[in-house]
Tab-separated table of C-alpha atoms and ligand atoms in Angstrom:
chain	number	residue	atom	x	y	z
A	34	MET	CA	-17.311	-6.484	-13.801
A	35	GLU	CA	-20.703	-7.722	-14.913
A	36	GLN	CA	-23.485	-7.268	-12.344
A	37	LYS	CA	-21.048	-6.706	-9.512
A	38	GLU	CA	-21.539	-3.534	-7.598
A	39	ALA	CA	-19.575	-2.201	-4.676
A	40	LYS	CA	-21.166	-4.631	-2.245
A	41	LYS	CA	-19.265	-7.809	-1.577
A	42	ARG	CA	-21.127	-11.041	-2.024
A	43	VAL	CA	-21.703	-13.311	0.945
A	44	TYR	CA	-22.683	-16.943	0.482
A	45	SER	CA	-23.603	-19.540	3.056
A	46	GLY	CA	-25.559	-22.753	3.352
A	47	ILE	CA	-27.266	-24.739	6.063
A	48	GLN	CA	-28.317	-28.387	6.050
A	49	PRO	CA	-31.944	-29.337	6.680
A	50	SER	CA	-30.712	-32.378	8.597
A	51	GLY	CA	-32.585	-31.498	11.783
A	52	MET	CA	-34.338	-28.546	13.310
A	53	LEU	CA	-32.046	-25.562	13.701
A	54	THR	CA	-30.657	-25.068	17.171
A	55	LEU	CA	-29.739	-22.160	19.383
A	56	GLY	CA	-26.165	-22.860	18.246
A	57	ASN	CA	-27.126	-22.386	14.598
A	58	TYR	CA	-28.961	-19.224	15.557
A	59	ILE	CA	-26.186	-17.571	17.562
A	60	GLY	CA	-23.319	-18.950	15.476
A	61	ALA	CA	-24.775	-18.496	12.005
A	62	VAL	CA	-28.325	-17.383	11.290
A	63	ARG	CA	-28.230	-14.267	13.457
A	64	ASN	CA	-25.103	-13.128	11.623
A	65	TRP	CA	-26.651	-13.941	8.262
A	66	ASP	CA	-29.469	-11.608	9.200
A	67	SER	CA	-27.192	-8.769	10.269
A	68	MET	CA	-25.064	-8.993	7.104
A	69	GLN	CA	-27.934	-8.272	4.744
A	70	ASP	CA	-27.541	-4.510	4.545
A	71	GLU	CA	-23.826	-4.359	4.109
A	72	TYR	CA	-23.487	-7.294	1.726
A	73	ASP	CA	-25.134	-8.887	-1.247
A	74	CYS	CA	-26.219	-12.096	0.476
A	75	ILE	CA	-27.160	-15.489	-0.916
A	76	TYR	CA	-28.302	-18.198	1.484
A	77	CYS	CA	-29.081	-21.788	0.633
A	78	VAL	CA	-30.865	-24.703	2.286
A	79	VAL	CA	-28.490	-27.467	1.189
A	80	ASP	CA	-30.708	-30.529	0.872
A	81	GLN	CA	-28.283	-32.229	-1.520
A	82	HIS	CA	-25.605	-32.172	1.158
A	83	ALA	CA	-28.009	-33.773	3.635
A	84	ILE	CA	-28.421	-37.033	1.696
A	85	THR	CA	-24.771	-38.021	2.172
A	86	VAL	CA	-26.123	-39.655	5.318
A	87	ARG	CA	-29.406	-41.609	5.229
A	88	GLN	CA	-32.514	-39.450	5.449
A	89	ASP	CA	-36.136	-40.414	5.504
A	90	ALA	CA	-37.638	-38.807	2.378
A	91	ALA	CA	-40.769	-37.380	4.002
A	92	THR	CA	-38.753	-36.040	6.924
A	93	LEU	CA	-36.171	-34.391	4.673
A	94	ARG	CA	-38.908	-32.751	2.611
A	95	ARG	CA	-40.649	-31.456	5.723
A	96	ARG	CA	-37.439	-30.211	7.285
A	97	THR	CA	-36.426	-28.416	4.112
A	98	MET	CA	-39.714	-26.483	4.166
A	99	GLU	CA	-39.360	-25.844	7.893
A	100	THR	CA	-35.753	-24.703	7.657
A	101	TYR	CA	-36.668	-22.333	4.851
A	102	ALA	CA	-39.571	-20.895	6.879
A	103	LEU	CA	-37.413	-20.610	9.977
A	104	LEU	CA	-34.734	-18.666	8.105
A	105	LEU	CA	-37.415	-16.261	6.883
A	106	ALA	CA	-38.729	-15.960	10.437
A	107	ALA	CA	-35.230	-15.261	11.737
A	108	GLY	CA	-35.008	-12.243	9.454
A	109	ILE	CA	-33.612	-13.453	6.135
A	110	ASP	CA	-35.438	-11.102	3.849
A	111	PRO	CA	-36.090	-12.179	0.232
A	112	LYS	CA	-36.329	-8.531	-0.773
A	113	ARG	CA	-32.716	-7.928	0.196
A	114	SER	CA	-31.171	-11.381	-0.153
A	115	ILE	CA	-31.563	-14.557	-2.166
A	116	LEU	CA	-32.838	-17.540	-0.172
A	117	TYR	CA	-33.262	-20.800	-2.056
A	118	VAL	CA	-33.142	-24.589	-1.932
A	119	GLN	CA	-30.042	-26.241	-3.405
A	120	SER	CA	-31.804	-29.018	-5.360
A	121	HIS	CA	-33.901	-26.383	-7.156
A	122	VAL	CA	-30.813	-25.162	-8.982
A	123	PRO	CA	-29.330	-27.969	-11.119
A	124	ALA	CA	-26.112	-26.014	-11.739
A	125	HIS	CA	-24.763	-27.148	-8.344
A	126	ALA	CA	-24.685	-30.811	-9.347
A	127	MET	CA	-23.429	-29.909	-12.823
A	128	LEU	CA	-20.482	-27.841	-11.637
A	129	THR	CA	-19.682	-30.506	-9.062
A	130	TRP	CA	-19.087	-33.022	-11.850
A	131	VAL	CA	-16.638	-30.730	-13.615
A	132	LEU	CA	-14.819	-29.781	-10.420
A	133	ASN	CA	-14.592	-33.441	-9.389
A	134	CYS	CA	-12.171	-33.736	-12.273
A	135	PHE	CA	-10.007	-30.971	-10.788
A	136	THR	CA	-9.978	-32.246	-7.204
A	137	TYR	CA	-7.715	-35.021	-5.986
A	138	VAL	CA	-8.994	-38.024	-4.078
A	139	GLY	CA	-6.136	-37.438	-1.649
A	140	GLU	CA	-7.446	-33.957	-0.848
A	141	LEU	CA	-10.893	-35.359	-0.105
A	142	SER	CA	-9.833	-38.360	1.928
A	143	ARG	CA	-7.754	-36.070	4.141
A	144	MET	CA	-10.779	-33.982	5.230
A	145	THR	CA	-11.378	-34.425	8.958
A	146	GLN	CA	-15.139	-34.272	8.505
A	147	PHE	CA	-14.947	-37.152	6.023
A	148	LYS	CA	-12.916	-39.192	8.502
A	149	ASP	CA	-15.334	-38.390	11.350
A	150	LYS	CA	-18.443	-39.171	9.338
A	151	SER	CA	-16.913	-42.379	7.953
A	152	GLU	CA	-16.409	-43.541	11.510
A	153	LYS	CA	-19.882	-42.518	12.561
A	154	HIS	CA	-21.581	-44.054	9.516
A	155	ALA	CA	-19.251	-47.005	8.931
A	156	ASP	CA	-22.023	-48.955	7.206
A	157	ASN	CA	-22.557	-46.216	4.623
A	158	ILE	CA	-19.276	-44.689	3.469
A	159	ASN	CA	-20.744	-43.680	0.130
A	160	ALA	CA	-19.007	-41.739	-2.642
A	161	GLY	CA	-21.156	-38.711	-1.835
A	162	LEU	CA	-19.685	-38.532	1.639
A	163	LEU	CA	-16.207	-38.294	0.132
A	164	ASP	CA	-17.344	-35.891	-2.570
A	165	TYR	CA	-19.412	-33.625	-0.304
A	166	PRO	CA	-16.712	-30.909	-0.130
A	167	VAL	CA	-16.717	-30.575	-3.929
A	168	LEU	CA	-20.450	-29.882	-3.842
A	169	MET	CA	-19.744	-27.189	-1.277
A	170	VAL	CA	-16.922	-25.814	-3.457
A	171	SER	CA	-19.416	-25.601	-6.303
A	172	ASP	CA	-22.049	-23.870	-4.151
A	173	ILE	CA	-19.587	-21.152	-3.322
A	174	LEU	CA	-17.889	-20.735	-6.698
A	175	LEU	CA	-21.093	-20.658	-8.764
A	176	TYR	CA	-22.039	-17.339	-7.171
A	177	ARG	CA	-18.658	-15.619	-7.388
A	178	SER	CA	-18.810	-15.307	-3.613
A	179	ASP	CA	-16.321	-13.038	-1.862
A	180	LEU	CA	-17.043	-13.993	1.731
A	181	VAL	CA	-18.246	-17.229	3.279
A	182	PRO	CA	-19.429	-17.163	6.896
A	183	ILE	CA	-18.600	-20.571	8.347
A	184	GLY	CA	-17.827	-22.268	11.618
A	185	ALA	CA	-14.463	-23.770	12.466
A	186	ASP	CA	-15.646	-27.217	11.312
A	187	GLN	CA	-15.977	-25.930	7.737
A	188	LYS	CA	-12.608	-24.189	7.466
A	189	GLN	CA	-10.951	-27.090	5.680
A	190	HIS	CA	-13.727	-27.116	3.107
A	191	LEU	CA	-13.231	-23.440	2.440
A	192	GLU	CA	-9.485	-23.971	2.071
A	193	LEU	CA	-10.273	-26.618	-0.533
A	194	THR	CA	-12.588	-24.160	-2.282
A	195	ARG	CA	-9.755	-21.657	-2.533
A	196	ASP	CA	-7.338	-24.317	-3.799
A	197	VAL	CA	-9.714	-25.626	-6.460
A	198	ALA	CA	-10.663	-22.108	-7.590
A	199	ALA	CA	-7.010	-21.089	-7.925
A	200	ARG	CA	-6.132	-24.349	-9.684
A	201	PHE	CA	-8.897	-23.884	-12.235
A	202	ASN	CA	-8.014	-20.220	-12.764
A	203	ASN	CA	-4.393	-21.194	-13.359
A	204	LEU	CA	-5.352	-23.703	-16.000
A	205	PHE	CA	-8.085	-21.770	-17.781
A	206	GLY	CA	-7.619	-18.119	-16.938
A	207	ASP	CA	-9.635	-16.032	-14.545
A	208	THR	CA	-12.919	-17.871	-13.999
A	209	PHE	CA	-13.692	-18.056	-10.287
A	210	VAL	CA	-13.493	-15.587	-7.442
A	211	VAL	CA	-11.241	-17.015	-4.723
A	212	PRO	CA	-13.381	-16.574	-1.582
A	213	GLU	CA	-12.326	-15.566	1.909
A	214	PRO	CA	-13.697	-17.077	5.102
A	215	TYR	CA	-15.816	-14.759	7.211
A	216	ILE	CA	-15.155	-15.582	10.808
A	217	GLY	CA	-17.915	-14.379	13.094
A	218	LYS	CA	-17.464	-12.918	16.550
A	219	VAL	CA	-15.457	-14.950	19.032
A	220	GLY	CA	-17.419	-16.833	21.632
A	221	ALA	CA	-20.156	-17.474	19.129
A	222	ARG	CA	-19.517	-21.208	19.205
A	223	ILE	CA	-22.294	-22.759	21.248
A	224	MET	CA	-21.597	-26.134	22.810
A	225	SER	CA	-23.740	-29.123	23.767
A	226	LEU	CA	-25.607	-28.667	27.056
A	227	GLN	CA	-24.837	-32.270	27.999
A	228	GLU	CA	-21.274	-32.679	26.711
A	229	PRO	CA	-19.983	-29.101	26.671
A	230	GLU	CA	-16.714	-30.111	24.994
A	231	LYS	CA	-18.737	-30.912	21.873
A	232	LYS	CA	-20.412	-28.449	19.524
A	233	MET	CA	-24.198	-28.173	19.921
A	234	SER	CA	-25.583	-30.269	17.081
A	235	LYS	CA	-29.067	-30.494	15.637
A	236	SER	CA	-28.522	-34.178	14.894
A	237	ASP	CA	-27.551	-35.090	18.476
A	238	GLU	CA	-29.463	-38.154	19.648
A	239	ASN	CA	-29.845	-36.680	23.126
A	240	VAL	CA	-32.468	-33.925	22.803
A	241	ASN	CA	-31.344	-32.429	26.117
A	242	ALA	CA	-27.998	-31.595	24.485
A	243	PHE	CA	-29.440	-28.857	22.294
A	244	ILE	CA	-32.098	-26.184	22.328
A	245	ALA	CA	-34.065	-26.173	19.120
A	246	MET	CA	-35.083	-22.761	17.822
A	247	LEU	CA	-38.652	-24.024	17.995
A	248	ASP	CA	-38.551	-25.387	21.558
A	249	GLU	CA	-41.395	-24.171	23.764
A	250	PRO	CA	-40.476	-21.950	26.739
A	251	ASP	CA	-41.007	-24.701	29.329
A	252	VAL	CA	-38.828	-27.083	27.308
A	253	ILE	CA	-36.090	-24.451	27.116
A	254	ARG	CA	-36.260	-23.887	30.879
A	255	ARG	CA	-36.136	-27.610	31.599
A	256	LYS	CA	-33.167	-28.217	29.264
A	257	MET	CA	-31.299	-25.302	30.814
A	258	ARG	CA	-31.838	-26.627	34.314
A	259	ARG	CA	-30.482	-29.995	33.205
A	260	ALA	CA	-27.419	-28.481	31.551
A	261	VAL	CA	-24.188	-30.062	32.773
A	262	THR	CA	-22.124	-27.725	34.983
A	263	ASP	CA	-19.547	-28.372	37.727
A	264	SER	CA	-19.394	-28.402	41.507
A	265	GLU	CA	-17.561	-25.106	42.022
A	266	GLY	CA	-20.655	-22.956	42.134
A	267	THR	CA	-19.242	-19.707	40.734
A	268	VAL	CA	-20.374	-18.193	37.453
A	269	ARG	CA	-17.069	-17.623	35.667
A	270	VAL	CA	-15.431	-18.562	32.390
A	271	ALA	CA	-12.672	-21.160	32.730
A	272	PRO	CA	-11.358	-23.980	30.555
A	273	GLU	CA	-12.093	-26.497	33.308
A	274	LYS	CA	-15.696	-25.217	33.457
A	275	PRO	CA	-16.912	-25.809	29.889
A	276	GLY	CA	-20.575	-26.093	30.876
A	277	ILE	CA	-20.807	-22.815	32.760
A	278	SER	CA	-18.527	-21.102	30.225
A	279	ASN	CA	-20.939	-22.147	27.497
A	280	LEU	CA	-23.956	-20.772	29.373
A	281	ILE	CA	-22.094	-17.506	29.949
A	282	GLY	CA	-21.366	-17.430	26.229
A	283	ILE	CA	-25.051	-17.866	25.412
A	284	TYR	CA	-26.102	-15.170	27.867
A	285	ALA	CA	-23.428	-12.779	26.606
A	286	ALA	CA	-24.301	-13.398	22.953
A	287	LEU	CA	-28.003	-12.750	23.472
A	288	THR	CA	-27.707	-9.734	25.758
A	289	GLY	CA	-24.722	-8.157	24.005
A	290	LEU	CA	-22.836	-8.049	27.312
A	291	ALA	CA	-19.150	-8.871	27.675
A	292	THR	CA	-18.499	-12.134	29.525
A	293	GLU	CA	-16.877	-10.175	32.381
A	294	ALA	CA	-20.103	-8.226	32.809
A	295	VAL	CA	-22.042	-11.477	32.970
A	296	GLU	CA	-19.668	-12.823	35.616
A	297	LYS	CA	-20.170	-9.634	37.597
A	298	GLU	CA	-23.951	-9.729	37.280
A	299	PHE	CA	-24.058	-13.242	38.768
A	300	GLU	CA	-21.359	-12.834	41.378
A	301	GLY	CA	-22.394	-14.636	44.551
A	302	LYS	CA	-25.431	-16.164	42.865
A	303	GLY	CA	-25.922	-19.878	42.433
A	304	TYR	CA	-26.183	-21.902	39.234
A	305	GLY	CA	-29.947	-22.289	39.630
A	306	VAL	CA	-30.538	-18.538	39.456
A	307	PHE	CA	-28.070	-18.202	36.591
A	308	LYS	CA	-29.591	-21.030	34.548
A	309	ASP	CA	-33.076	-19.533	34.901
A	310	ALA	CA	-31.736	-16.174	33.744
A	311	VAL	CA	-30.092	-17.787	30.715
A	312	ALA	CA	-33.353	-19.588	29.941
A	313	ASP	CA	-35.217	-16.262	30.105
A	314	VAL	CA	-32.999	-14.511	27.563
A	315	VAL	CA	-33.200	-17.531	25.258
A	316	VAL	CA	-37.000	-17.609	25.490
A	317	ASP	CA	-37.154	-13.854	24.808
A	318	ALA	CA	-34.866	-14.135	21.787
A	319	LEU	CA	-36.728	-17.048	20.239
A	320	ALA	CA	-40.364	-16.143	20.971
A	321	PRO	CA	-40.816	-13.556	18.186
A	322	ILE	CA	-39.068	-15.842	15.692
A	323	GLN	CA	-41.339	-18.718	16.650
A	324	ALA	CA	-44.426	-16.567	16.173
A	325	ARG	CA	-43.344	-15.476	12.695
A	326	TYR	CA	-42.347	-19.038	11.826
A	327	LYS	CA	-45.874	-20.278	12.469
A	328	GLU	CA	-47.247	-17.646	10.102
A	329	PHE	CA	-44.809	-18.502	7.324
A	330	LEU	CA	-45.391	-22.234	7.646
A	331	ALA	CA	-49.167	-21.838	7.682
A	332	ASP	CA	-49.174	-20.520	4.103
A	333	LYS	CA	-47.534	-23.274	2.085
A	334	LYS	CA	-48.430	-21.723	-1.272
A	335	ALA	CA	-46.729	-18.467	-0.362
A	336	LEU	CA	-43.694	-20.369	0.910
A	337	GLU	CA	-43.443	-22.311	-2.348
A	338	ALA	CA	-43.707	-19.095	-4.316
A	339	MET	CA	-40.844	-17.575	-2.318
A	340	MET	CA	-38.758	-20.694	-2.919
A	341	ASP	CA	-39.424	-20.450	-6.627
A	342	ASP	CA	-38.461	-16.774	-6.742
A	343	GLY	CA	-35.303	-17.546	-4.802
A	344	ALA	CA	-34.375	-20.408	-7.130
A	345	ARG	CA	-34.975	-18.221	-10.172
A	346	ALA	CA	-32.707	-15.464	-8.883
A	347	ALA	CA	-30.019	-17.957	-7.854
A	348	GLU	CA	-30.198	-19.816	-11.141
A	349	ALA	CA	-29.618	-16.686	-13.177
A	350	ILE	CA	-26.278	-16.152	-11.464
A	351	ALA	CA	-25.278	-19.816	-11.282
A	352	ASN	CA	-25.995	-20.576	-14.926
A	353	ARG	CA	-23.747	-17.761	-16.062
A	354	THR	CA	-20.802	-19.220	-14.156
A	355	LEU	CA	-21.600	-22.736	-15.326
A	356	SER	CA	-21.682	-21.695	-19.025
A	357	LYS	CA	-18.319	-20.069	-18.664
A	358	VAL	CA	-16.885	-23.237	-17.111
A	359	TYR	CA	-18.423	-25.475	-19.792
A	360	ARG	CA	-16.863	-23.302	-22.493
A	361	LYS	CA	-13.444	-23.314	-20.828
A	362	VAL	CA	-13.239	-27.074	-20.363
A	363	GLY	CA	-14.237	-27.689	-23.991
A	364	PHE	CA	-17.885	-28.753	-24.000
A	365	VAL	CA	-19.682	-27.981	-27.260
A	366	GLU	CA	-22.405	-25.441	-26.707
A	367	ARG	CA	-25.857	-26.767	-27.450
A	368	LYS	CA	-27.463	-24.537	-30.063
A	369	ARG	CA	-31.229	-24.788	-29.807
A	370	HIS	CA	-33.079	-24.590	-33.111
B	116	LIG	N1	-21.209	-27.960	4.629
B	116	LIG	C1	-21.828	-26.925	5.414
B	116	LIG	C2	-22.200	-27.481	6.795
B	116	LIG	O1	-22.432	-28.662	6.951
B	116	LIG	C3	-23.051	-26.374	4.761
B	116	LIG	C4	-22.752	-25.780	3.432
B	116	LIG	C5	-23.005	-26.351	2.230
B	116	LIG	C6	-22.156	-24.517	3.185
B	116	LIG	N2	-22.625	-25.501	1.215
B	116	LIG	C7	-22.086	-24.384	1.779
B	116	LIG	C8	-21.666	-23.502	4.015
B	116	LIG	C9	-21.528	-23.266	1.200
B	116	LIG	C10	-21.117	-22.392	3.431
B	116	LIG	C11	-21.046	-22.269	2.027
B	116	LIG	O2	-22.302	-26.714	7.732
């Protein structure tokens, strides 16, 4: 049981493919923060995943720095957890190659995210897009992760992780920990403000569809007022009222109230009043994070030093797993002289 204490290990990753949204905050980052005491947490900015769709190099570099700073600002604490950038730890790409040889093309081509992204980026169905889940499998398995907090859209990828881990263990003996999904609180799935049947996405072309964690208060208020609702005029959760249901979900998540309590609070009040109230709680939740973010981003040297420390800590764990895998599959160990 080398270096494993009583605490379970949590692993998760986030793509620097756009600025993080309120959906990322409520659905993921906020939970990452609250898990840090109970678990041994490792969080990764997965820049290697991001290049499966075309990225502008300067933009990706900037967003990677910004995402890292924003995670720090949102409470990810390098003293308690490991926070690092994926491309800083070569073991991810190295394990991916090995695990590619233990994953079937059929398994990958069946992934719904692959099918969706192939449709969306029909001019660029590159091998990385197909192979992306194996990189994610490697992220998780390198760190002997017990729990992986993920949204519903990543469940298939976690299933694959479990299958590949078990397959490898069967062939070579106990090597990987077979991870469990960690499903956050219900109602934590935040939807687009413009098309509330769709998940809020940081890469949405319509900026009114999402609230970025770094949006200024007046921008947040304006986007809220423009949020798509319905003509009924009552603040209540219902499947035929996805827009209002989503706003209730946001309000409930940020105030800690039950949705019924939110409905009660806004009984007899119009959508205008309700939307302004939702905007207020969002502004209040994000303001302190935004202030800390500016401080972190202002000191690039300090940020780079934190990234380096994070990569060092991650690498120590990852390289141990990778060596074990190399030995098991029959690679000759390089003896340095
Ligand atoms: N694929 C995930 C997403 O797009 C991000 C991710 C990459 C991840 N590696 C991971 C999540 C490992 C959890 C664990 O959201």
